[in-house]
Coordinates of C-alpha atoms and ligand atoms in Angstrom, one line a residue:
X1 CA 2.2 32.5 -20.7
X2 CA 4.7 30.7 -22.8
X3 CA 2.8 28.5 -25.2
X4 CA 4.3 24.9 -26.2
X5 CA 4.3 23.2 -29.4
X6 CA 5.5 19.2 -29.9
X7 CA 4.8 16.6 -27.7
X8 CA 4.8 17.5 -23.7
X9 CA 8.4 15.6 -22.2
X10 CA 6.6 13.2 -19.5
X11 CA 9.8 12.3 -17.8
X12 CA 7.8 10.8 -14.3
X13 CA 8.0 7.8 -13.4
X14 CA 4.6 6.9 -14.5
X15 CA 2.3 7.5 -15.8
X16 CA 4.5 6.6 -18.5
X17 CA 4.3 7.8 -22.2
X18 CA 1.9 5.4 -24.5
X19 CA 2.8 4.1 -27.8
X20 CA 0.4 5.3 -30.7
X21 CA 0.4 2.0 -31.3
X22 CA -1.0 1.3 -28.4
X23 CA -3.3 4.1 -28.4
X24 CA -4.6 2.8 -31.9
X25 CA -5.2 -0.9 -30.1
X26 CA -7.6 0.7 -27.2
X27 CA -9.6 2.9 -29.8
X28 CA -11.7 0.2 -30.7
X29 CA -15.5 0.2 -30.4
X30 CA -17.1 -0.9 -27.1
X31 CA -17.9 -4.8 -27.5
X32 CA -20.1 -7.0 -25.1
X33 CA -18.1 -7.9 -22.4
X34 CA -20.2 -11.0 -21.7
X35 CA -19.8 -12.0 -25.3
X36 CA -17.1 -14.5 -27.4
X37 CA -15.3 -11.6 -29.1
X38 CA -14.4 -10.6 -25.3
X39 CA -13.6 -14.0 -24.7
X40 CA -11.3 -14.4 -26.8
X41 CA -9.5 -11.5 -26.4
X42 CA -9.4 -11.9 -22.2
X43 CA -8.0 -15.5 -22.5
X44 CA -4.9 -14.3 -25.3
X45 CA -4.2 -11.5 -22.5
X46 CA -4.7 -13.6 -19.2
X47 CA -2.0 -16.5 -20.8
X48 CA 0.2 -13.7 -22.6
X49 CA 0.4 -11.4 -19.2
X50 CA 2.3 -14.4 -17.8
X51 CA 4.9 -14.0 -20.0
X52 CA 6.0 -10.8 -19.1
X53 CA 5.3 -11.6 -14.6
X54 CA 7.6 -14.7 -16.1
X55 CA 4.9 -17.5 -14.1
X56 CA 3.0 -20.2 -15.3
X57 CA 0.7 -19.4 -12.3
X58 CA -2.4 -16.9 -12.7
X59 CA -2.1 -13.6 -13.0
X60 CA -5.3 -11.8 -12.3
X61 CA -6.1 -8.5 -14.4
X62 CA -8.5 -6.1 -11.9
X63 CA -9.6 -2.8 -13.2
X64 CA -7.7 -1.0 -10.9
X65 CA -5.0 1.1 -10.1
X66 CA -1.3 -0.5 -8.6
X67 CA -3.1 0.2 -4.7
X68 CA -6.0 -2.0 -5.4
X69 CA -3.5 -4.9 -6.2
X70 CA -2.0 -4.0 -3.3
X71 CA -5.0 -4.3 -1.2
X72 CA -6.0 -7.7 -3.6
X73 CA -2.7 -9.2 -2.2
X74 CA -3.2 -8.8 1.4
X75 CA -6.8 -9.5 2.2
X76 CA -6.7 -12.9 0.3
X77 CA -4.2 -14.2 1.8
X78 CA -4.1 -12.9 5.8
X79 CA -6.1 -12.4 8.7
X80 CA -6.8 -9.7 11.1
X81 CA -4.0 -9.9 13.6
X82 CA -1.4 -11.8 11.4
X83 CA 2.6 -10.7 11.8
X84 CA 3.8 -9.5 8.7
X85 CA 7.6 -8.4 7.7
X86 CA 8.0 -4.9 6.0
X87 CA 10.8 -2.8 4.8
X88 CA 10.4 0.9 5.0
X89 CA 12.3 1.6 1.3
X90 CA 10.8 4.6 1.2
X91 CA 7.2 6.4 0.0
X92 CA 5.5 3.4 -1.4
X93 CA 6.9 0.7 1.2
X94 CA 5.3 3.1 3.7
X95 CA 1.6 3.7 1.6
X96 CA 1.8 -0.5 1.6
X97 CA 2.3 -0.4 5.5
X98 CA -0.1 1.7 6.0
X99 CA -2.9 0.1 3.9
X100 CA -1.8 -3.5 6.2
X101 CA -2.1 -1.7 9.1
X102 CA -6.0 -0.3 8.1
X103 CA -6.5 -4.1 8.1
X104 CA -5.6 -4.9 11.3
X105 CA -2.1 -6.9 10.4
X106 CA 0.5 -6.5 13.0
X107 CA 3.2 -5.0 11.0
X108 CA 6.7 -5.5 11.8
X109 CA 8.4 -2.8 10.0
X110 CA 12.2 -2.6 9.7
X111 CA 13.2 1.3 9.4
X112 CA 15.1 2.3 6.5
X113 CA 17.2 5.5 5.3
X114 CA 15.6 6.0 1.8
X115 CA 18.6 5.3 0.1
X116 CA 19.1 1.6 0.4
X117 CA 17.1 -1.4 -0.8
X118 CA 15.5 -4.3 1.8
X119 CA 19.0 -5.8 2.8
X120 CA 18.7 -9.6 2.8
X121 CA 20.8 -10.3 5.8
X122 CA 18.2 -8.0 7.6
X123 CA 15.3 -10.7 6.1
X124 CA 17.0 -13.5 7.2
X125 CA 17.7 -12.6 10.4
X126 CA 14.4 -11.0 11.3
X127 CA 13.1 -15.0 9.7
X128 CA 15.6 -16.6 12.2
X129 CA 14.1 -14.7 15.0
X130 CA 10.7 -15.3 14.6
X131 CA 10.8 -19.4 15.8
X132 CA 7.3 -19.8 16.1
X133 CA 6.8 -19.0 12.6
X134 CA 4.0 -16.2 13.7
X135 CA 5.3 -13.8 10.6
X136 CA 2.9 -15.1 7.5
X137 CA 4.3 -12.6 5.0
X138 CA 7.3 -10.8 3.9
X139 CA 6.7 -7.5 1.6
X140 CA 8.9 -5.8 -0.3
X141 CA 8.6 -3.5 -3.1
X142 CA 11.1 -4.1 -5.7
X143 CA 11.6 -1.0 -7.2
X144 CA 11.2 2.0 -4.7
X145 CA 9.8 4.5 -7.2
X146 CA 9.8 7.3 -4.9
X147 CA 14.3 6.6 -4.2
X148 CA 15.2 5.5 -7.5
X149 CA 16.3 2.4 -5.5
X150 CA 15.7 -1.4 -6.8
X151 CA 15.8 -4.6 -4.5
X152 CA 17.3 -7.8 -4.8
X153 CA 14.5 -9.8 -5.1
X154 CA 16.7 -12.9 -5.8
X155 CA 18.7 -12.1 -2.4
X156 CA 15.6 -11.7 -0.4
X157 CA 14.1 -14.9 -1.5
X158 CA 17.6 -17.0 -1.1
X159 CA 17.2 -15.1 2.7
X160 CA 13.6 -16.5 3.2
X161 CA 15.1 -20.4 2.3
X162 CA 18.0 -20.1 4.2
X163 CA 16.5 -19.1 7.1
X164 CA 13.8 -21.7 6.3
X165 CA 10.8 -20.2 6.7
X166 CA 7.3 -20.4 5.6
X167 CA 5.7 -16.8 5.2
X168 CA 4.7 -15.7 2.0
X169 CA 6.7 -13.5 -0.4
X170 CA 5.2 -10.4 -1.7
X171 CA 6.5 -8.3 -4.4
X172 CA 5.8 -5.0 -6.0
X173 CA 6.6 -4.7 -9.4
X174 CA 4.4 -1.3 -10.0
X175 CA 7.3 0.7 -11.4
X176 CA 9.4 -2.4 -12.5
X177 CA 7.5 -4.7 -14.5
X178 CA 8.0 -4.7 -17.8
X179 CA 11.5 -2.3 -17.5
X180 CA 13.7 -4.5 -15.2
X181 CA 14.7 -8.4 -15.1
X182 CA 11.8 -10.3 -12.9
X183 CA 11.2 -13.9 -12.7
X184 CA 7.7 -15.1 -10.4
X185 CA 8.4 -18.4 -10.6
X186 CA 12.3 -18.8 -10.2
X187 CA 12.5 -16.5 -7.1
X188 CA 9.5 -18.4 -5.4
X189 CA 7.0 -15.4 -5.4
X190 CA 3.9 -15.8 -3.5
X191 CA 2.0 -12.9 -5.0
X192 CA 3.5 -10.2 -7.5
X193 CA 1.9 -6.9 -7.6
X194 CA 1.6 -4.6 -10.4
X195 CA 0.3 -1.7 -11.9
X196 CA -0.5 -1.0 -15.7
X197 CA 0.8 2.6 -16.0
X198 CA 4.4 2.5 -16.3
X199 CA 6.8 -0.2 -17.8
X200 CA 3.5 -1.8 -19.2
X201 CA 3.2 1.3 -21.6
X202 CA -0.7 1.7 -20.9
X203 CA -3.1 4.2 -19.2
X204 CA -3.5 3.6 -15.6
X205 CA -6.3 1.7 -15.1
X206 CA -5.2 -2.4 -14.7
X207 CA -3.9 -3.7 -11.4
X208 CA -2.2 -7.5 -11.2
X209 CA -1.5 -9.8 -8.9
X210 CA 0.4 -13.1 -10.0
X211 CA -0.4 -16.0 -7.6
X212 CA 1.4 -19.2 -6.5
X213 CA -0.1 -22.0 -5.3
X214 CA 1.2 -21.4 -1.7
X215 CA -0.6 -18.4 -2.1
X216 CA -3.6 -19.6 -3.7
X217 CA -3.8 -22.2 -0.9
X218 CA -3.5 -19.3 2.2
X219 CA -6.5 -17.7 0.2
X220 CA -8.6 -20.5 0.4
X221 CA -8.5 -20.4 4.4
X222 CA -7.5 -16.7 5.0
X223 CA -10.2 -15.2 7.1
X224 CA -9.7 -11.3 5.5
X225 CA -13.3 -10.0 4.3
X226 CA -13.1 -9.5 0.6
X227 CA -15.6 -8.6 -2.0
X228 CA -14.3 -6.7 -5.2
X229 CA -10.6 -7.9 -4.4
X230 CA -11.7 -11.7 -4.5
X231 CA -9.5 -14.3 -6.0
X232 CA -11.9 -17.2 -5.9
X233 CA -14.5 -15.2 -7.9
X234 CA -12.1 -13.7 -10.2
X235 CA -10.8 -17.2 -11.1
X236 CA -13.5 -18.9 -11.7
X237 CA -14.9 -16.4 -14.2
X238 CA -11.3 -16.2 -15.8
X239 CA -11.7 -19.6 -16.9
X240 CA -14.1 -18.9 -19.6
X241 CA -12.1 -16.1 -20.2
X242 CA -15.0 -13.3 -18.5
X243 CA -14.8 -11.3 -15.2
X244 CA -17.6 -11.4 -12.2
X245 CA -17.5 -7.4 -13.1
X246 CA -17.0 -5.6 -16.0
X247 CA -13.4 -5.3 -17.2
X248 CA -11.4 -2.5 -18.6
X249 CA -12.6 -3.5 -21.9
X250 CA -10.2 -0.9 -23.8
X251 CA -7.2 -1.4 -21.6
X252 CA -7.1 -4.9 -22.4
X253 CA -7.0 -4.0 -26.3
X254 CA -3.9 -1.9 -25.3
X255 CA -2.5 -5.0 -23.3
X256 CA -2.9 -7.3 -25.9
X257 CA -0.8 -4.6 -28.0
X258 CA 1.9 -4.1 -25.3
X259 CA 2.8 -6.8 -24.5
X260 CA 3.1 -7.8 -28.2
X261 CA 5.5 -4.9 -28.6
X262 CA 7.8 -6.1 -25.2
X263 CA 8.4 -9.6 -27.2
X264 CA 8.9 -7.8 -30.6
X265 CA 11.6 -6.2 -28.9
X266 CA 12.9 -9.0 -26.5
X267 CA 12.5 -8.8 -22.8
X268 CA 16.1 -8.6 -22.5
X269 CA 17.0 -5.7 -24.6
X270 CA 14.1 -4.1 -23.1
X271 CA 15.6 -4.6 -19.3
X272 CA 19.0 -3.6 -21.7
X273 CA 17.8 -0.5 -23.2
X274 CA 16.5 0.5 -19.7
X275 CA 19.8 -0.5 -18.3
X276 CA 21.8 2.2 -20.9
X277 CA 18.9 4.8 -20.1
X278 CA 19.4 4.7 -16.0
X279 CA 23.5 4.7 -16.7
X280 CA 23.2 7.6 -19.0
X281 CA 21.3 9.7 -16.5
X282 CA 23.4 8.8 -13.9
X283 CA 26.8 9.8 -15.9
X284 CA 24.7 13.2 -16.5
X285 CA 23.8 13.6 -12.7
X286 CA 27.6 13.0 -11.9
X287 CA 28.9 16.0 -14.5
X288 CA 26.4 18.1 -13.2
X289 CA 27.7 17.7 -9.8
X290 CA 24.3 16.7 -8.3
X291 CA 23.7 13.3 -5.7
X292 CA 21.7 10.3 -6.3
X293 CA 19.5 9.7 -3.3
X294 CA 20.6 5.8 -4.1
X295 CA 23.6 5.1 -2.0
X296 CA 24.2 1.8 -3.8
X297 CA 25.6 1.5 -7.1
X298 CA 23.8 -2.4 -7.0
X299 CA 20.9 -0.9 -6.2
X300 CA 20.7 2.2 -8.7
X301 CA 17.0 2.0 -10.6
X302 CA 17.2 1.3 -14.2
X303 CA 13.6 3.0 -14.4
X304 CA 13.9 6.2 -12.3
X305 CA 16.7 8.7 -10.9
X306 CA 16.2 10.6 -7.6
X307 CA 18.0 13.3 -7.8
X308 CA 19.2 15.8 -4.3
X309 CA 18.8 19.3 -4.9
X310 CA 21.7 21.1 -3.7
X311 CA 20.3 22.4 -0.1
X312 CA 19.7 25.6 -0.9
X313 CA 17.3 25.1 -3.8
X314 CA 14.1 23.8 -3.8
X315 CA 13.2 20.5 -5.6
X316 CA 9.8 21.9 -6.8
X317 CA 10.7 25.2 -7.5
X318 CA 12.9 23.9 -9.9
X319 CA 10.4 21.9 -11.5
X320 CA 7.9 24.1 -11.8
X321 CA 11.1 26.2 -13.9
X322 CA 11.5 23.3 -15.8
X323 CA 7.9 22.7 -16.6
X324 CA 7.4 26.6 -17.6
X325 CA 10.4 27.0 -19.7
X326 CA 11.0 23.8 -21.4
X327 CA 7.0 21.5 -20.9
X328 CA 8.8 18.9 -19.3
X329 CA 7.4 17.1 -16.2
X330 CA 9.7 15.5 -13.8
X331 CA 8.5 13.7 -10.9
X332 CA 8.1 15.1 -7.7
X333 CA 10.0 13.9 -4.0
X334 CA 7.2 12.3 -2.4
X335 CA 6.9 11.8 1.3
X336 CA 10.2 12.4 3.4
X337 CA 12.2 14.1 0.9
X338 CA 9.1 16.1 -0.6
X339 CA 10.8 19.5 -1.8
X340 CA 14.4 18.5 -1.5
X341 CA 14.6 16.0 -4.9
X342 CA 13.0 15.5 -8.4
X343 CA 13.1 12.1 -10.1
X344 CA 13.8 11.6 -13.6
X345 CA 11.6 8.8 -15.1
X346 CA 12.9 7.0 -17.8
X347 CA 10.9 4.3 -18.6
X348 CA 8.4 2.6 -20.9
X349 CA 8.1 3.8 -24.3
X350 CA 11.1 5.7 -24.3
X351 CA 14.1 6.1 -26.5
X352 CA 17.7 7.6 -27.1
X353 CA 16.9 11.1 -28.5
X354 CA 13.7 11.4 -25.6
X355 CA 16.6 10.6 -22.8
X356 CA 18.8 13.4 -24.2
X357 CA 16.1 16.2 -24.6
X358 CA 14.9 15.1 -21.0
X359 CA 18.6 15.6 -20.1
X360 CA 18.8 18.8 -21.8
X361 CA 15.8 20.1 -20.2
X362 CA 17.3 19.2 -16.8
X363 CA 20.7 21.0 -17.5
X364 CA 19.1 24.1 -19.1
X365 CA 16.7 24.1 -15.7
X366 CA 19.7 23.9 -13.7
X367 CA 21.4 26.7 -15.3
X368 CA 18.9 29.2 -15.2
X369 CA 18.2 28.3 -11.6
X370 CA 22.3 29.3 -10.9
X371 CA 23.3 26.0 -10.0
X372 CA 26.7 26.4 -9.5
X373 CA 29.2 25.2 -12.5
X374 CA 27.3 22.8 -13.9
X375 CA 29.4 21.0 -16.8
X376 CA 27.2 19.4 -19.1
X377 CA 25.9 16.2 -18.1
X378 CA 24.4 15.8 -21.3
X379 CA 27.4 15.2 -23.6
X380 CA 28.6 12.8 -20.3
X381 CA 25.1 11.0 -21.2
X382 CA 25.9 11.3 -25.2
X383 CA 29.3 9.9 -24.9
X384 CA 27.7 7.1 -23.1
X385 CA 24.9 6.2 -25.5
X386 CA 26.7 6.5 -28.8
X387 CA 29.6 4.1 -27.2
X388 CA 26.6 1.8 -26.0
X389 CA 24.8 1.6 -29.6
X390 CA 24.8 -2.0 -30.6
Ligands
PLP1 N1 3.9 0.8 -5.7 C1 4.8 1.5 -6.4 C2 6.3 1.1 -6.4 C3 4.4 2.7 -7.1 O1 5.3 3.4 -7.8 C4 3.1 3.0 -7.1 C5 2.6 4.2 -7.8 O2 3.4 5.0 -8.4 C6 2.2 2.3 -6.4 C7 2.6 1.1 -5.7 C8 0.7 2.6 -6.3 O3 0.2 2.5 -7.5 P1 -1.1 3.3 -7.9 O4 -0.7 4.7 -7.8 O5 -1.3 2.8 -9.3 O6 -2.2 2.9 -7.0

């Protein structure tokens, strides 16, 4: 067995690499959580979190993974037997589905190819249709982490006004928050999901949901059963700055931390740096020969690259080579295209030199697997990032 020394390349899409210096911020001694030290500490991260979700509305922290904000979003704002509006983007537009389905929504869900974003014509005209208003939500994940594909959330919400109707607007951010541009408030979000394990920089382990007041309004006469997911109890505690259960005391150290070190850096040249990172890869993927499973240059993630295995190798073969030879972990194809792509992650805590050894480990993979005359894709990337260095 070949034995590895440095650090492991974690080039998934999350969970994403943590900073030391965020490490360092959750090593801290346990503290009460019903104490002020806690307190404190909760009320800095409840108002600072809305800086990144870009709201002056709520944003509720549950110790949770991206799913239970998920679940958090639907049951406090619909009913059993409500129309929603969903967009099958791919894996994790089809795990939402599924969990709104397990709650007795009647889900309209408009099919997609897996290559192609939520197409705001489709939204408005789906709104148009629907006169008697019965559709109460549309859903839509922002960036499809399983396709490398990001929505226009801005295009979506112009469809919703011009087609001038009243359901809700639900966004995941899981895999974009944090890494690409996103504004709550300016594109009229009802609820924003998110998870803390990938442009966050943290350990998994914090779900969010940012709220409006449309939204905060449904939940107060939604009739879904909710317990652990609850708004209304979570608020209320919030504003003392505790939780009705105990929090993720550590994560919220490394939250604090995180989203210090987003603003150190900017939250443009963040969404910048990713911007470089997903346009390097791509120039790579291009030399190499190889597909993106995004159709749409528009539409290409900033955060993640799905890349088509030629047909007559296998995706996870190929990563399993790449894992053995070189300790590098690319995502797998999840779903539909299980076995027939891998996804490059870049995103997070990542930088120029970790994109090019990623890239290098990919290429050398791709060689020993005899994929035919592959040119290198890295010096493509290179050329890219040295012109690109501000
Ligand atoms: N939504 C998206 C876009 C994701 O990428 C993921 C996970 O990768 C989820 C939802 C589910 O989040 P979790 O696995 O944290 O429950």
């Amino acid at each position: 067995m070949v034995k590895h020394t440095g650090r492991h390349f974690l080039q998934i899409p999350g969970p994403t690499s943590v900073p030391d210096r965020v490490l360092r911020a959750i090593d801290m001694p346990m503290i009460d959580h019903r104490g002020s030290e806690f307190a404190d500490l909760a009320m800095q991260v409840l108002s600072d979190i809305k800086t990144i979700f870009k709201t002056d509305s709520p944003v509720i922290i549950f110790p949770s993974s991206g799913s239970g904000a998920w679940e958090a979003a639907l049951v406090n704002t619909l009913s059993p037997g409500e129309k929603v509006l969903m967009f099958e983007t791919g894996h994790f537009s089809s795990l939402w589905e599924k969990m709104a389905k397990n709650f007795d929504l009647d889900v309209e869900l408009i099919p997609g190819d897996w290559r192609t974003g939520v197409d705001p014509a489709l939204v408005e005209k789906n709104l148009q249709n629907d006169t008697n208003h019965r559709i109460k939500a549309v859903c839509v994940v922002h960036n499809e982490t399983s396709t490398g594909v990001t929505t226009n959330i801005k295009g979506v919400r112009g469809a919703i006004d011009t087609a001038e109707h009243p359901a809700l607007l639900m966004v995941d951010t899981v895999s974009s928050l944090g890494a690409v541009d996103y504004r709550h408030d300016e594109w009229k979000v009802d609820v924003t999901v998110s998870g803390s394990q990938k442009g966050l920089m943290l350990p998994p382990g914090l779900g969010f949901t940012a709220i409006s007041k449309k939204a905060l309004e449904a939940s107060e006469k939604n009739k879904m059963g909710r317990a652990y997911w609850s708004w209304k109890e979570m608020l209320k505690a919030n504003e003392t700055g505790f939780f009705p259960y105990t929090p993720a005391v550590g994560l919220l150290y490394g939250l604090k931390e995180a989203i210090a070190m987003l603003h150190e850096e900017g939250l443009n040249n963040v969404f910048a740096r990713h911007a470089r990172h997903g346009e390097a890869t791509r120039r790579a993927l291009s030399a190499w020969g190889l597909e993106n499973l995004a159709i749409n240059p528009d539409e290409h993630s900033n955060v993640v690259t799905t890349v088509l295995m030629p047909k007559d190798h296998d995706a996870d073969s190929f990563r399993k080579l790449v894992l053995d030879k070189f300790d590098m972990s690319l995502g797998a194809g999840l779903g539909k295209v299980a076995g027939k792509v891998f996804r490059i992650g870049h995103i997070g805590h990542h930088n120029d030199l970790m994109l090019a050894g990623a890239l290098a480990g990919v290429e050398m993979g791709l060689r020993l697997s005899g994929i035919r005359g592959v040119s290198s894709g890295v010096d493509a990337a290179l050329e890219y990032l040295a012109e690109q260095v501000a």
